[in-house]
Amino acid sequence: MRWGYHLPRASWGSGFGRTLQPPDERIPFLIHWSWPRQGERPLGPPRAFRRHHGNLADSAPRSGRHGRLFPSASATEAIQRYRRNLAEWFSRLPREERQFGPTFALDTVHVDPVIRESTPDELLRPLAELALEHQPPQAGLPTLALSQLFNPDASGRRVQTVVLYGTVGTGKSTLVRKMVLDWCYGRLPAFELLIPFSCEDLSSLGPAPASLCQLVAQRYTSLKEVLPLMAAAGSHLLFVLHGLERLNLDFRLAGTGLCSDPEQPEEPAAIIVNLLRKYMLPEASILVTTRPSAIGRIPSKYVGRYGEICGFSDTNLQKLYFQLRLNQPDCGCGSGVSAAPAQRDNLVQMLSRNLEGHHQIAAACFLPSYCWLVCATLHFLHAPTPAGQTLTSIYTSFLRLNFSGETLDSTDPSNLSLMAYAARTMGKLAYEGVSSRKTYFSEEDVCGCLEAGIKTEEEFQLLHVFRRDALRFFLAPCVEPGRPGTFVFTVPAMQEYLAALYIVLGLRKTTLQKVGKEVAELMGRVGEDVSLVLGIMAKLLPLRALPLLFNLIKVVPRVFGRIVGKSREAVAQAMVLEMFREEDYYNDDVLDQMGASILGVEGPRRHPDEPPEDEVFELFPMFMGGLLSAHNRAVLAQLGCPIKNLDALENAQAIKKKLGKLGRQVLPPSELLDHLFFHYEFQNQRFSAEVLSSLRQLNLAGVRMTPVKCTVVASVLGSGRHALDEVNLASCQLDPAGLRTLMPVFLRARKLGLQLNSLGPEACKDLRDLLLHDQCQITTLRLSNNPLMAAGVALLMEGLAGNTSVTHLSLLHTGLGDNGLELLAAQLDRNRQLQELNVAYNGAGDTAALALARAAREHPSLELLHLYFNELSSEGRQVLRDLGGAAEGGARVVVSLTEGTAVSEYWSVILSEVQRNLNSWDRARVQRHLELLLRDLEDSRGATLNPWRKAQLLRVEGEVRGLLEQLGGSGS
């Protein structure tokens, strides 16, 4: 899955200069930049590189001095070493990106977001109330390519300072990261030296004084040699200041004095101010990225150009992003390690059609970060799932990549986490929507949740910052016809995720809970002192009421605890009822619903005049379980949203109590898979084992078993101890890879149904291994309606030869032919436990059928052999009937609906098989066989004088004629 890469903010954290972390962990941005390496490797030739919307590599050198700024060999070597270190660091990808394949790299493909030039007047214009829609651009202000950022302005003046701003998720971090890699690979010839700084790192240094040279040398030891030459670099020196919103800058002379010496120690903020003033290194070029709320921290007179990062405002850019990611060879979008090109192309085409339809997904993918989320979700749904990856973990990681280390407002002393603020406000809106079963919100709804409880000026300022910087990340204008002025969550699943987060964080409180908590805390603080005083007074004064008051004080905290417990049980009850709503019993499973929401639903759409369908929130309980898992709780703690262990335990106990009551009912296959998916998201084997201990039948017939669904079932049920009476996976589109994934579940099954799965000879290798496993306890194996062929049966017989559990085997309509039946006849005696064998409808002739029938008669345990619907002549059927009833003992052979002049006791078995497979079998062939059976019935009825037998034969004839009428035959 590859498209222009959007690397969210996870890699830009604090921790600059600290111990290097393992690659699998989150590595702070500046550590990566400043990591000193010993014995650096050559950078090597750059990868093949595609760029769209321009590149700074196209910029020409600005003066004849280019190439002679660092003439000494030692300085040149220091620069090359610095390039290698920087490229090594920036080429590393977070764990979330490595899921897309081992060869995926940021420098191989990239789609630049749209950058629109803006003016100071436009920045000062009041924003719309909700700031969800971008302001219309002023006439004559074009979009900017990266190669044009430092071009002269409209009046011909040289641009030295460029400020790029954009809301959360528009691609600021990716743009800077890609620019740094461009420079490392020599694709930015306009600059001989590029020095990136993370403002988050600089802010962590506090007021400790340090010079600019010290800041550079501490972070990039390779540049110590060239620091004295920085002043001579002029405009060929580029400083990149990423995340300016993390610094509190004061441009007043009274607050920050003038300083032009790069070696003069000052506070980091003072150094940045003097760089931006052009008082220090006045010829240097500076690129600043920031969120919209912090644009005003730099006076406009110090800025040469403003550029708004507008994300993928062009649908063609969205298509390009998805095409590049989804068509990456390493991206497994099907079974096995990687998907076939046809499978990848099909995903791209479906997604493109959905984008072309101007659906809500196009509005969501305006933000490059949501393009990443769409790709990650599709990868999860269609590729083999990495161990431990869940849908909840994808969404939690997505928020970590965008919000890790982000505070709402660096000037506010509370230092409130941006994600914590979003969980409180957007989570409230999301939960109210789930509770009232709606996904569309008016402006009043949104404002009501944002402004709830705001009383002070500081709180209003925080709300203003959130509206400008992050509200568009969570909400988007609704683009559906007939709903003007309404808003929806950017992707539907995000509403359910935030609603679940709002609950597990304990942010939903009733008035009674709020008052009760305050009273309980107060009683807890003063309870001991009051109890001591009352105890003394009770001894000195004859007051009988004091002991009663003393006991009441002790009871208050326990009463509040019961209130909180009842609240948790109510939430658990609502969650379980949402999971087991009967109205949703016959819709798709939740994973297929997610795929349909992204790729679109093929076929006719619902008419606008039809009554709207009830909103379904089946992901809400899944996310609630997933957020209680240990991994997601650890990531949320990094985002400033900690979930206490005790709260998680009590929520899990409440959920288990409700699941234990409602989870015992028999569920339709799609709902049963949803139930298993909840346990998969929870990632707690002990919890799942206790709740699912009563599950004895796993019926997933008709559910399309994709790789992720196979992983879900195997992960949840593969480690259980009790046996499963039956596992029914008929018509599930299983493949050999799915069989291997589900092997732990098959080992627990007594009856295993794999009918109608298009399993061929290759799958028989895995079935052979299953039968030969020492823990196999399968007694009934149904493989009907799979193209096993004779080659597959040969492998099955190898497994049956060493198996001691299978007693019933169905090979109905498996394409065995004469060769398959002859092979069975030759090797049937290798198994000594088989009791029933069904090889009906396999196109076998008289000779092969007779050979198998004779082998079955000699088998020590075989009791029943099904041979009907094979290509048997009248004489062959008669010989087989005579053989089946020739002597006592041996297997009975079923070839027709009659036995002599009587109805066969297996007539209902034969006709039920025909009825079950009527739509999947060759209709002409089935009709011909039914007509032969009808003729047998008529002949038997004419040959008997017994009225009871005649009545039975007439009844069966009626059944056969009914089937012929369904097939379009005469039935007469």
Short mmCIF file of N, CA and C in Angstrom, two decimals, residues 9 38 156 185 211 215-216 332 348 372 420 667 669 786 831 967:
data_model
loop_
_atom_site.label_atom_id
_atom_site.label_comp_id
_atom_site.label_asym_id
_atom_site.label_seq_id
_atom_site.Cartn_x
_atom_site.Cartn_y
_atom_site.Cartn_z
N ARG A 9 3.14 12.87 13.30
CA ARG A 9 4.07 13.57 14.16
C ARG A 9 4.80 12.70 15.16
N GLN A 38 29.83 6.14 14.75
CA GLN A 38 31.22 5.78 14.57
C GLN A 38 31.36 4.91 13.34
N GLY A 156 9.79 41.49 -6.28
CA GLY A 156 11.17 41.21 -6.66
C GLY A 156 12.14 41.12 -5.50
N TYR A 185 20.62 13.74 0.05
CA TYR A 185 20.93 13.03 -1.19
C TYR A 185 21.35 13.98 -2.32
N SER A 211 24.93 29.07 23.29
CA SER A 211 25.08 29.79 22.03
C SER A 211 24.54 28.95 20.88
N LEU A 215 24.44 24.90 20.44
CA LEU A 215 23.24 24.13 20.12
C LEU A 215 23.48 23.22 18.92
N VAL A 216 24.17 23.76 17.91
CA VAL A 216 24.44 22.94 16.72
C VAL A 216 25.44 21.85 17.04
N GLY A 332 1.11 -6.76 1.22
CA GLY A 332 0.28 -7.94 1.03
C GLY A 332 -1.17 -7.61 1.19
N VAL A 348 -7.37 -0.53 -5.66
CA VAL A 348 -7.16 0.85 -6.10
C VAL A 348 -8.36 1.34 -6.91
N TRP A 372 -3.20 8.08 5.24
CA TRP A 372 -2.39 7.04 5.90
C TRP A 372 -3.29 6.08 6.66
N ALA A 420 -5.64 14.94 25.24
CA ALA A 420 -6.53 14.90 26.40
C ALA A 420 -7.68 15.88 26.22
N LEU A 667 -25.73 -17.22 18.15
CA LEU A 667 -25.64 -16.03 17.32
C LEU A 667 -25.52 -16.42 15.85
N PRO A 669 -23.83 -16.25 12.13
CA PRO A 669 -22.38 -16.29 11.88
C PRO A 669 -21.70 -14.92 11.92
N ASN A 786 -15.61 -29.13 -3.19
CA ASN A 786 -14.28 -28.55 -3.34
C ASN A 786 -13.56 -29.31 -4.45
N ASN A 831 -6.74 -47.32 6.33
CA ASN A 831 -7.42 -46.73 7.49
C ASN A 831 -8.38 -47.77 8.05
N LEU A 967 -35.66 -26.68 -11.04
CA LEU A 967 -34.60 -26.63 -12.05
C LEU A 967 -35.13 -26.24 -13.42
#
